[in-house]
Coordinates of C-alpha atoms and ligand atoms in Angstrom, one line a residue:
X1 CA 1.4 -43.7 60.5
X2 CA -0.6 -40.7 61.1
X3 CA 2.6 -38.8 61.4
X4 CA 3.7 -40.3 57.9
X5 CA 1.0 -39.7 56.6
X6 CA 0.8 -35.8 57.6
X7 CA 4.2 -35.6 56.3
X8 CA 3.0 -37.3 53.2
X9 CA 0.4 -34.9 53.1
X10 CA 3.0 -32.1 53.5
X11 CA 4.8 -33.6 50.9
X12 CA 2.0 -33.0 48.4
X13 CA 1.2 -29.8 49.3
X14 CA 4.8 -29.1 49.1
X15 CA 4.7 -30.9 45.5
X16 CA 1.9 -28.7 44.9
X17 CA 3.4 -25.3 46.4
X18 CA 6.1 -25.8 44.2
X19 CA 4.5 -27.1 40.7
X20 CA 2.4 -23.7 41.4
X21 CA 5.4 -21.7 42.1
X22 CA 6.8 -22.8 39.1
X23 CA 3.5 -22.6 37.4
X24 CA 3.9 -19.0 38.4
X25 CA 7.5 -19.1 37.0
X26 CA 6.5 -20.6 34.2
X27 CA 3.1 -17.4 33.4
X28 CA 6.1 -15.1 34.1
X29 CA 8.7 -15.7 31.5
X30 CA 5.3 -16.6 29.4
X31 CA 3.7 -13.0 29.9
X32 CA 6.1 -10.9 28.6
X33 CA 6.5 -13.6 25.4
X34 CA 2.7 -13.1 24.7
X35 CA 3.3 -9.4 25.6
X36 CA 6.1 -8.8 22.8
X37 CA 3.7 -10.6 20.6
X38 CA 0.8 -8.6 20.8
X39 CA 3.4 -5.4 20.4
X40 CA 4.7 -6.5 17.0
X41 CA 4.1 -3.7 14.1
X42 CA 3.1 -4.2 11.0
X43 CA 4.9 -2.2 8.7
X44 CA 2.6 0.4 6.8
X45 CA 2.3 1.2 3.1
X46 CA 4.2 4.4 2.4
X47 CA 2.6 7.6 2.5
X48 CA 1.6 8.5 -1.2
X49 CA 2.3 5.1 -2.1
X50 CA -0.1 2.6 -3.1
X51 CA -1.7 -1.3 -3.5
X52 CA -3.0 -2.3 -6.8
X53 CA -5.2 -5.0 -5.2
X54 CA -7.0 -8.0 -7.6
X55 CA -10.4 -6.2 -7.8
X56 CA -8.6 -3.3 -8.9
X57 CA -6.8 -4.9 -12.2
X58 CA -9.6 -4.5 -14.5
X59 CA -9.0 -0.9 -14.7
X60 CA -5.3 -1.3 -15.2
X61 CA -5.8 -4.1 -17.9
X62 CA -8.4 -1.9 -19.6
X63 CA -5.6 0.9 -19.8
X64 CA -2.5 -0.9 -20.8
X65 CA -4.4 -3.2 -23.2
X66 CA -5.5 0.0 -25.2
X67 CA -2.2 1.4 -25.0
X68 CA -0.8 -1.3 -26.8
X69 CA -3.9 -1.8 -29.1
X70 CA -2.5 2.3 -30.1
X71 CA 1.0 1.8 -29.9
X72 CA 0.5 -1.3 -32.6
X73 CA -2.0 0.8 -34.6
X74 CA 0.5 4.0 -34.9
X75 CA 3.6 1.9 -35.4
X76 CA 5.0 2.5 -31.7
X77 CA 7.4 -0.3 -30.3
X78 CA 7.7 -0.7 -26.8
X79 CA 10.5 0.1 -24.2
X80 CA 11.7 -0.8 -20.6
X81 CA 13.9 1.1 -19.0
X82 CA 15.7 0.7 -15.3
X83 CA 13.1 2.8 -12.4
X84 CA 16.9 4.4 -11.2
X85 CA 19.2 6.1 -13.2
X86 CA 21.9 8.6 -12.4
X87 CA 20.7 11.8 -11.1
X88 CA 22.5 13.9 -13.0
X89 CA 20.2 12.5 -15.9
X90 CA 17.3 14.3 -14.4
X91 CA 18.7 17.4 -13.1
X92 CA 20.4 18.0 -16.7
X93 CA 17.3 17.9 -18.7
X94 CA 14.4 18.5 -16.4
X95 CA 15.9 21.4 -14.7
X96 CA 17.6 22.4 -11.5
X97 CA 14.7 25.4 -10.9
X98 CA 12.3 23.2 -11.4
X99 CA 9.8 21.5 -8.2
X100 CA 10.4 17.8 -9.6
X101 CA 14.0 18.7 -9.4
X102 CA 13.9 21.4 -6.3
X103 CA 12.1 19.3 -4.2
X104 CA 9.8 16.1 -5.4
X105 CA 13.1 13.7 -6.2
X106 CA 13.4 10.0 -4.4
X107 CA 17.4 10.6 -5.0
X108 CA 20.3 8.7 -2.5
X109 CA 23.9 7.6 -2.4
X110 CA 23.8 4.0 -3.3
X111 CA 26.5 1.2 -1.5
X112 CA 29.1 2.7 -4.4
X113 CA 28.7 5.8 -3.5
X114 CA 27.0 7.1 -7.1
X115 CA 24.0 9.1 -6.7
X116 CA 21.0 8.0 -7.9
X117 CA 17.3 8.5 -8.3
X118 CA 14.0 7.2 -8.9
X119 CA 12.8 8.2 -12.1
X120 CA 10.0 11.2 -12.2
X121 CA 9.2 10.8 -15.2
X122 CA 10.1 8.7 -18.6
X123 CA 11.1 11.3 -21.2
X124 CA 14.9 11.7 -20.3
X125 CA 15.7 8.2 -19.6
X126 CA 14.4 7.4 -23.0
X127 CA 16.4 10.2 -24.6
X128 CA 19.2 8.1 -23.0
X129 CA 18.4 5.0 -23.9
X130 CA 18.6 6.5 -27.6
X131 CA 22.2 7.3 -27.4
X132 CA 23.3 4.8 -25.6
X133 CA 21.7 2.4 -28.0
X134 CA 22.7 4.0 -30.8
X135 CA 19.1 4.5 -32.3
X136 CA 20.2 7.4 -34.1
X137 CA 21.4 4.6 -36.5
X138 CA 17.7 3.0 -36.9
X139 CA 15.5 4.2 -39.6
X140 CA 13.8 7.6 -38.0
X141 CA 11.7 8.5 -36.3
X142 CA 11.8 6.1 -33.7
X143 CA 8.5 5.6 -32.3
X144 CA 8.6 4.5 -28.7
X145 CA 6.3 3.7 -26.4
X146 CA 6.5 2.9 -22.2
X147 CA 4.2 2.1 -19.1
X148 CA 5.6 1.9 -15.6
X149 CA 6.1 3.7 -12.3
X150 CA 7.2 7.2 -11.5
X151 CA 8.3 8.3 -8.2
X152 CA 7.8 12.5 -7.3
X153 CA 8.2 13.2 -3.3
X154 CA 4.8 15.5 -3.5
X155 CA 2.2 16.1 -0.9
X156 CA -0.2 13.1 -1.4
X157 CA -3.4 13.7 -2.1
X158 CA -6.6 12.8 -4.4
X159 CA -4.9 12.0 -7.5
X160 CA -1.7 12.8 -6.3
X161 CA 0.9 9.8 -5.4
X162 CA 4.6 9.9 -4.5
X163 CA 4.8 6.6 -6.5
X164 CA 1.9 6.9 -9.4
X165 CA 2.1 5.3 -13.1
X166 CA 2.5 7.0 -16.8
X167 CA 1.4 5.8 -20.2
X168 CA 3.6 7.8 -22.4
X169 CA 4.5 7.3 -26.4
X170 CA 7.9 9.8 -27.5
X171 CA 8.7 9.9 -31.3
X172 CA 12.4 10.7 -32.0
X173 CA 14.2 11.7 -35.0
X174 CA 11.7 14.1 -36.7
X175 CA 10.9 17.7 -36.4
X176 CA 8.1 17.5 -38.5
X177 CA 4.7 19.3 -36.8
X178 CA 2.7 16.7 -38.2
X179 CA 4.4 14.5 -35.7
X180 CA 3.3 16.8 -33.1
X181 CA -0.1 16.8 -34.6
X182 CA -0.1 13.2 -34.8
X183 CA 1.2 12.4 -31.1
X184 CA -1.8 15.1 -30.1
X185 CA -4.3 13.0 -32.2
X186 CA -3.2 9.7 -30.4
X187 CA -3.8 11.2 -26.9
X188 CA -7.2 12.4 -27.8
X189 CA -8.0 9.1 -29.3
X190 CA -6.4 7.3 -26.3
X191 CA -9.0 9.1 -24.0
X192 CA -11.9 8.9 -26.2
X193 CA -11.9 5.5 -26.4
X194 CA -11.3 4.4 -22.8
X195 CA -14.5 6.4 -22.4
X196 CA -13.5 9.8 -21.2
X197 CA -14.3 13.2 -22.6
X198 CA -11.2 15.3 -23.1
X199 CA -10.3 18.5 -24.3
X200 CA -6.6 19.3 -25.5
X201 CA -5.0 22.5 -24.4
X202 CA -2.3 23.5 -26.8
X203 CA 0.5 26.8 -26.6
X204 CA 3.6 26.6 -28.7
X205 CA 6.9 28.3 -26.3
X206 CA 9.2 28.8 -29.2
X207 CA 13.1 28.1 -29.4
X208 CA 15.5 28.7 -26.8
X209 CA 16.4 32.1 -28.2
X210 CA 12.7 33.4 -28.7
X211 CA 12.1 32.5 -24.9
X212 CA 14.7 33.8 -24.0
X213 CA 13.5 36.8 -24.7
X214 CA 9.9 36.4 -23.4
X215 CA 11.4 35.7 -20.3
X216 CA 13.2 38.8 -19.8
X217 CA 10.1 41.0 -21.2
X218 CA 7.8 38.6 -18.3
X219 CA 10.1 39.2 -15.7
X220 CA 10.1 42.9 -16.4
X221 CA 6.2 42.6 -16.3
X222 CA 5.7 41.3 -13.7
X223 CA 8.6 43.2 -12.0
X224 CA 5.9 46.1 -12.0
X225 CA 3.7 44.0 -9.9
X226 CA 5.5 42.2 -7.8
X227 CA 3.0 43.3 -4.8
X228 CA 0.3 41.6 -6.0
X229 CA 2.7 38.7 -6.5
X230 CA 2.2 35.2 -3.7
X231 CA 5.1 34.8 -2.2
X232 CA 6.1 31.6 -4.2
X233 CA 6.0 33.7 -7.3
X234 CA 7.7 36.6 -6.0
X235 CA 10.8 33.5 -6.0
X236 CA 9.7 32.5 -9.6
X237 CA 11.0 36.0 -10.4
X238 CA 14.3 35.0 -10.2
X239 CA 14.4 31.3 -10.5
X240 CA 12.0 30.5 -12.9
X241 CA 9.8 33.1 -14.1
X242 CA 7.9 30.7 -16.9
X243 CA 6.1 29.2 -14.3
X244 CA 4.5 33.0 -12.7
X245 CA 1.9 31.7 -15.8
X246 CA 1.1 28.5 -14.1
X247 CA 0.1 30.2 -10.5
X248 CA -3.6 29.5 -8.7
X249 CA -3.8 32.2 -6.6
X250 CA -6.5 34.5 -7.7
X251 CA -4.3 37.4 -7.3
X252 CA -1.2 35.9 -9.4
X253 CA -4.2 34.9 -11.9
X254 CA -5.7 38.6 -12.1
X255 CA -1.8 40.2 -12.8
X256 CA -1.3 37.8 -15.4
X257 CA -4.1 38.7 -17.5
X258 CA -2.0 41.6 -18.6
X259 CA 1.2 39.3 -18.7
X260 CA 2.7 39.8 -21.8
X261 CA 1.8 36.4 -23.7
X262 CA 4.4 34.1 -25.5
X263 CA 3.1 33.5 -28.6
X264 CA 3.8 37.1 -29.5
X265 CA 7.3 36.4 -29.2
X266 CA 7.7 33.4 -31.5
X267 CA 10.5 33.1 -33.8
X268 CA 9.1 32.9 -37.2
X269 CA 9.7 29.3 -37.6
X270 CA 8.0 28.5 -34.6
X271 CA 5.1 30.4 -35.7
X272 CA 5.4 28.7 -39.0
X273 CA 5.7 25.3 -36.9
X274 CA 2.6 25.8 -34.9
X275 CA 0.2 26.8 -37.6
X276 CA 1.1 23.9 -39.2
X277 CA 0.2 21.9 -36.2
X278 CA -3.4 23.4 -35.8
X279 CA -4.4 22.8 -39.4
X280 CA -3.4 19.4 -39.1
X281 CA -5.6 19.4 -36.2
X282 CA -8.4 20.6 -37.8
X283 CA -8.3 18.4 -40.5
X284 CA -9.2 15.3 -38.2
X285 CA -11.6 17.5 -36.4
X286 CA -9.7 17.2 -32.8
X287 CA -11.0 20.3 -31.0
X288 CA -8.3 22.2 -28.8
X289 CA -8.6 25.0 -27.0
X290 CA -5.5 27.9 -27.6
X291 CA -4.1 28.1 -23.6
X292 CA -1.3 31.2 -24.3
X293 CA -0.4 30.3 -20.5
X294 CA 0.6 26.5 -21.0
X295 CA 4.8 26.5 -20.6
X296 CA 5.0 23.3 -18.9
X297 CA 7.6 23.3 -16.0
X298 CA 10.2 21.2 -17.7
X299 CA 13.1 23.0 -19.1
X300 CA 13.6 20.5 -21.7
X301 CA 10.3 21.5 -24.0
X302 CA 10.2 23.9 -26.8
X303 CA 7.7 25.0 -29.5
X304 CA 4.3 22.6 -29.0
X305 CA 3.1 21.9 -25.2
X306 CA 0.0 20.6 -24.7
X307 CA -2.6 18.8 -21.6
X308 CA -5.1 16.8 -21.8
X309 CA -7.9 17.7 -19.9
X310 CA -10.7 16.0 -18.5
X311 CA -14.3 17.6 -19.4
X312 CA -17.6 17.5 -18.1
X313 CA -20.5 19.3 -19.9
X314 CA -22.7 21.2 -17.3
X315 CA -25.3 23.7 -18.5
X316 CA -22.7 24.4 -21.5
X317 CA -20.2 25.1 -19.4
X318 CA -16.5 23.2 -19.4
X319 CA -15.7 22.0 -15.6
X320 CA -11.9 21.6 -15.4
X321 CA -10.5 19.2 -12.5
X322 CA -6.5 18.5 -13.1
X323 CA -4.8 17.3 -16.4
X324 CA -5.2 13.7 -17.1
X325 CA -1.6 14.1 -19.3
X326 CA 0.3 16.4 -21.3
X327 CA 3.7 16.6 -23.1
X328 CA 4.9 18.7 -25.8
X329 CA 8.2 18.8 -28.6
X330 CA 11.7 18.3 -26.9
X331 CA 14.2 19.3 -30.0
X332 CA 17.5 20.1 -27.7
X333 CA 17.3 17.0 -25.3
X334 CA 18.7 14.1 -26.8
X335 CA 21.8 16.5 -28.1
X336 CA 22.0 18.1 -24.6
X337 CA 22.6 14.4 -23.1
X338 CA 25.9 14.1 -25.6
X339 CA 23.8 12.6 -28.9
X340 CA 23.2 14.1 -32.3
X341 CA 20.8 16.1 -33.0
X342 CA 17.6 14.4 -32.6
X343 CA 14.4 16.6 -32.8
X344 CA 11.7 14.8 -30.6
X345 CA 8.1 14.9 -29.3
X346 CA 5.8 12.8 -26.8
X347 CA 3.1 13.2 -24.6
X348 CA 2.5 11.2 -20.9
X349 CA -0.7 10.1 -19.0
X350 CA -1.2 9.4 -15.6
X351 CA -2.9 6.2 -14.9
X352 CA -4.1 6.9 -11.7
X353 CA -5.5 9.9 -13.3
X354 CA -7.8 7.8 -15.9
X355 CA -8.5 5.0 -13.5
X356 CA -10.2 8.0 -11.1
X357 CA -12.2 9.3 -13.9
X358 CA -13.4 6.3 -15.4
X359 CA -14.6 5.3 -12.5
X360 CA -16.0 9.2 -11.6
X361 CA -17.8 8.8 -14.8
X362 CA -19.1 5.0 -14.2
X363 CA -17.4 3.8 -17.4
X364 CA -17.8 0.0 -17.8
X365 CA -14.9 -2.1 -17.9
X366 CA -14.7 -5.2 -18.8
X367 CA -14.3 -7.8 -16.3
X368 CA -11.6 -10.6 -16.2
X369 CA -12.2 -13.4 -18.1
X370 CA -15.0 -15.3 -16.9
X371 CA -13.6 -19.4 -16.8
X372 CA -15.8 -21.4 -19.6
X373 CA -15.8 -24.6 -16.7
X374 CA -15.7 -24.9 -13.2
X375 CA -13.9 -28.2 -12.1
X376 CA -15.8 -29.3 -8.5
X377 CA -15.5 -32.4 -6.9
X378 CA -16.5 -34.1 -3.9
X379 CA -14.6 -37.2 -1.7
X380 CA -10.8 -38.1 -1.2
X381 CA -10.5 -40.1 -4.7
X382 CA -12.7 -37.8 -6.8
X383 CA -10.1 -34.7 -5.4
X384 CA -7.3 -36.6 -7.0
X385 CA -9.5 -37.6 -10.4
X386 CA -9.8 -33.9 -10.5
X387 CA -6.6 -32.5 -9.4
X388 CA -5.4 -34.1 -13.1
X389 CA -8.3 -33.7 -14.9
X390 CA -8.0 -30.0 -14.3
X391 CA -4.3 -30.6 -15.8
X392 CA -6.1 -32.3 -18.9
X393 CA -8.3 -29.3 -19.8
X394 CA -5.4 -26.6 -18.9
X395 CA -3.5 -27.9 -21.7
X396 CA -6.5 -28.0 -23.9
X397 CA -6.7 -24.6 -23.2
X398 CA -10.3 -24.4 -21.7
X399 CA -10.2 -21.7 -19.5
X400 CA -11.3 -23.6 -16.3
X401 CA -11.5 -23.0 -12.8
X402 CA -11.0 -25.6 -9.7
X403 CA -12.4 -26.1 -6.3
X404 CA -9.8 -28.6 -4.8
X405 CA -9.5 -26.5 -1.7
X406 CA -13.0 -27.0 -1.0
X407 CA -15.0 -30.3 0.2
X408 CA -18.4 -28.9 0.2
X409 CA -20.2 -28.9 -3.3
X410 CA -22.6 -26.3 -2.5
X411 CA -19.8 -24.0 -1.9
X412 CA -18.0 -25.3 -5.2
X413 CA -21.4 -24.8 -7.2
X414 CA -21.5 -21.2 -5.2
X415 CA -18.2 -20.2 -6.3
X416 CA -18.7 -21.7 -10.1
X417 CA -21.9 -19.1 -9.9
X418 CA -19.7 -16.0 -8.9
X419 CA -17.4 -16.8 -11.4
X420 CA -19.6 -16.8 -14.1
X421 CA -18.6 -20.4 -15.3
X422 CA -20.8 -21.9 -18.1
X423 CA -20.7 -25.6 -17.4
X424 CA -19.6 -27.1 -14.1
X425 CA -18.0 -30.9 -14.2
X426 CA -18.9 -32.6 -10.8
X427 CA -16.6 -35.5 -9.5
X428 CA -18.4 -37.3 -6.6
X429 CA -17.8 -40.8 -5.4
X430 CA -20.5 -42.4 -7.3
X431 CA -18.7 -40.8 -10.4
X432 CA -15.4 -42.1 -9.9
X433 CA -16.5 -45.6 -9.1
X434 CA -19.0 -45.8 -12.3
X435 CA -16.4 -43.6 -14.4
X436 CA -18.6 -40.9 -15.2
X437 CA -18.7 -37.5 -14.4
X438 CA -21.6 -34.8 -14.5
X439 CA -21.8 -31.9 -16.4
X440 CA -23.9 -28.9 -15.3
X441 CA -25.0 -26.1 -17.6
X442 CA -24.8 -23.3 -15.1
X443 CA -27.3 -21.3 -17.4
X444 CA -30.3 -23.8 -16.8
X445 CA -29.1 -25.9 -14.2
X446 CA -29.4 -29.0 -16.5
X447 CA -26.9 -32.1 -15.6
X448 CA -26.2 -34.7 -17.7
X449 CA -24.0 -37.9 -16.4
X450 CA -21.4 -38.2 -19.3
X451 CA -18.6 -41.0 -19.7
X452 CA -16.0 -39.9 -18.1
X453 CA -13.8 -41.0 -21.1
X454 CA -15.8 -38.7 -23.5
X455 CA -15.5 -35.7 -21.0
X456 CA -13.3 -33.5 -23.3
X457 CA -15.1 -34.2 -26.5
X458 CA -18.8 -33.4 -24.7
X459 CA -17.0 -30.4 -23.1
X460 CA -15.5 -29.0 -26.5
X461 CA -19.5 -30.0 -27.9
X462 CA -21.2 -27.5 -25.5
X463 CA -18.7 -24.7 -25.9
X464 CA -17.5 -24.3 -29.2
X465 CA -20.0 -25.9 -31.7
Ligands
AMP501 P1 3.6 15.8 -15.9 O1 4.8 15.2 -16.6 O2 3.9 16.3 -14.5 O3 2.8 16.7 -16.7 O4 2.6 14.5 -15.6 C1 1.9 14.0 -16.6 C2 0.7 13.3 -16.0 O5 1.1 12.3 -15.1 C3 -0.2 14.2 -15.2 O6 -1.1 14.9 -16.0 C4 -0.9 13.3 -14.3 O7 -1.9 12.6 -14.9 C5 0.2 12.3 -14.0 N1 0.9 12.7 -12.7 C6 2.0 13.5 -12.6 N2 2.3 13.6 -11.3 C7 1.5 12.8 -10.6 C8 1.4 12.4 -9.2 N3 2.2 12.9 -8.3 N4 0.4 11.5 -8.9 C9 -0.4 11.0 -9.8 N5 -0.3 11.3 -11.1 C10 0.6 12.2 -11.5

């Protein structure tokens, strides 16, 4: 017996050797497991690329809802285009000597093998949605206007995003400078009444031929001081020497203080053009300040360029940060993209750009809209009351809010408060079995027990008579 029962005992240790042993076994293949786990990565948000997260929306809704307020008011009609489009579209019209072109483009070889790219902008893609839609055939101008993302491979920084958004309006099939004048007038009033103080820098660069000329009498300028030049300029020379005017460095500023200056080289009808333009501006009292050294990178523009500039008043003195939009006259584009000749204009903000500043300046936005009635309920049979009640006052289009994922009524009541709901309806047991419900004013805290049958007729009482 005693020898059994060692062996028995034996036995169990053995058993409990082994259950341990494969316990072990078992905590081995599990380790690694949990190991791999805690080694997953989350993939991050792309550099320069970013969320527009709930609490952020009111700013974005405050933007797009007074660019279509504007686009309604001056007779724009809005347009969608595709974020990728051939490459060649860009490189054409924007410019091959250009940085978008040179070095900010998201552009690949797609599964057929076509190249494509991310659009950088909205202007050319609209110049081709106006051939290929035959717009030329619609009663002119065509005034167009767009809201979407842009994609530029820049360094990211404060108000600088490889994927950011533009606001932009583009009025084709008219040469007239009041158009110019007009577009100008809507981007002031645009910024104005979002709550921003702007100033508009204008320059007119002339026609292709008159440039043309400027260039070669800028190059030659600055030819004579090409020591002083930054390096990056000293490549403008060559490549493209418009832009020597748009340099930072002190020392590229100081030599082009002398630079010879563009609108000294206007053809006459250009000159004519760009008169005409300021006195319009003057008439409606937009203020703009002359900037002789605004040529805009594109090569696309001619005669009116403009920005739009953020301004702060300091001791009388104008504080410039970076241009909340600009855009200018683009008479050769839609023909250089195989149309007809199609004079054209348009200007583009950035909305990250007015979402900074407005909020730099504290403007007040206004909030979502607040729900008129929170639906709360408390018990199993009240949830499912309320769960088709809230259907009920959906379709009666009472802008009500719910608490069905909750089971505490405090919390309900809490939320309802945050929200900024003006009644509450409460569901509780007691409710459901006498068919009643209660309705809280959430201003004095006053409940009344109403017939549950008469809930939409006492709601519609409180809030609309
Ligand atoms: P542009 O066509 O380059 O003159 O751009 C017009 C406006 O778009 C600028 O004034 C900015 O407000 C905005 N913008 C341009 N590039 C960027 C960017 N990389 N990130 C954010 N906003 C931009």
């Amino acid at each position: 017996m005693p020898r059994k029962a060692k062996t028995k005992t034996v036995g169990k240790k053995t058993a409990k050797k082994k259950a341990s042993t494969k316990k072990k076994t078992e905590k081995k293949i599990e380790e690694p497991k949990a190991e791999k786990k805690s080694r997953i990565r989350t993939p991050q948000l792309l550099r320069g690329m970013k969320d527009i997260l709930p609490g952020e929306q009111k700013y974005w809704n405050y933007i797009k809802s007074k660019a279509e307020g504007l686009a309604w008011g001056y007779g724009y009609k809005r347009i969608d285009t595709p974020v990728l489009e051939e490459t060649d579209l860009f490189i054409r019209t924007i410019g091959k000597q250009t940085d978008i072109v040179e070095k900010e483009m998201f552009s690949f070889t797609d599964q057929g093998g076509d190249n494509v790219t991310l659009r950088p902008e909205m202007t050319a893609p609209i110049a081709r949605a106006y051939i290929e839609h035959g717009m030329i055939n619609l009663p002119q101008p065509v005034k167009l206007y767009y809201e979407g993302p842009m994609f530029r491979y820049d360094r990211p920084q404060a108000g600088r995003l490889r994927q950011f958004h533009q606001v932009g309006f583009e009025v084709l099939g008219d040469s007239r400078p009041v158009v110019d004048s007009q577009l100008i007038i809507l981007a002031y009033n645009f910024c104005r009444e979002l709550g921003l103080k702007v100033n508009i820098q204008i320059n007119s660069i002339g026609d292709v031929e008159s440039r043309e000329e400027y260039k070669e009498e800028l190059v030659n300028y600055y030819r004579s001081r090409r020591s002083e030049l930054c390096e990056d300029c000293k490549k403008r020379l060559n490549k493209n020497p418009l832009r020597l005017l748009d340099c930072k460095e002190e020392s590229c500023k100081e030599v082009r203080e002398e630079a010879p200056q563009i609108v000294d080289w206007l053809d006459e009808e250009s000159k004519d053009h760009f008169v005409k333009v300021l006195e319009y501006l003057d008439e409606v009292e937009v203020p703009y300040i002359l900037n002789p050294y605004l040529v805009r990178g594109l090569d696309y523009y001619n005669r009116t360029t403009f920005e739009i500039w953020p301004v702060e008043e300091g001791e009388g003195e104008v504080v410039r940060q970076s241009a909340l939009g600009g855009g200018g006259r683009y008479d050769g584009l839609v023909q250089s993209l195989g149309g007809q000749d199609t004079p054209a204009c348009g200007f583009a903000l950035g909305i990250e750009r007015l979402i900074l500043k407005l909020k730099d300046l504290e403007v007040e936005v206004p909030e979502q809209e607040k729900p008129e009635v929170f639906l709360a309920q408390l018990g199993e049979a009240a949830k499912r009351k309320a769960l088709a009640l809230f259907e009920d006052l959906r379709r009666e289009n009472i802008r009500v809010a719910e608490g069905l994922a909750k089971d505490s009524l405090r919390a309900q009541l809490d939320t309802a408060n945050k929200m900024g709901a003006n009644y509450t309806l409460i569901l509780g047991q007691q409710e459901v079995q006498d068919g009643t419900i209660i309705i809280r004013d959430m201003g004095g805290g006053i409940q009344e027990v109403v017939d549950y049958k008469k809930v939409m007729e006492e709601l519609k009482k409180r809030l609309y008579e």
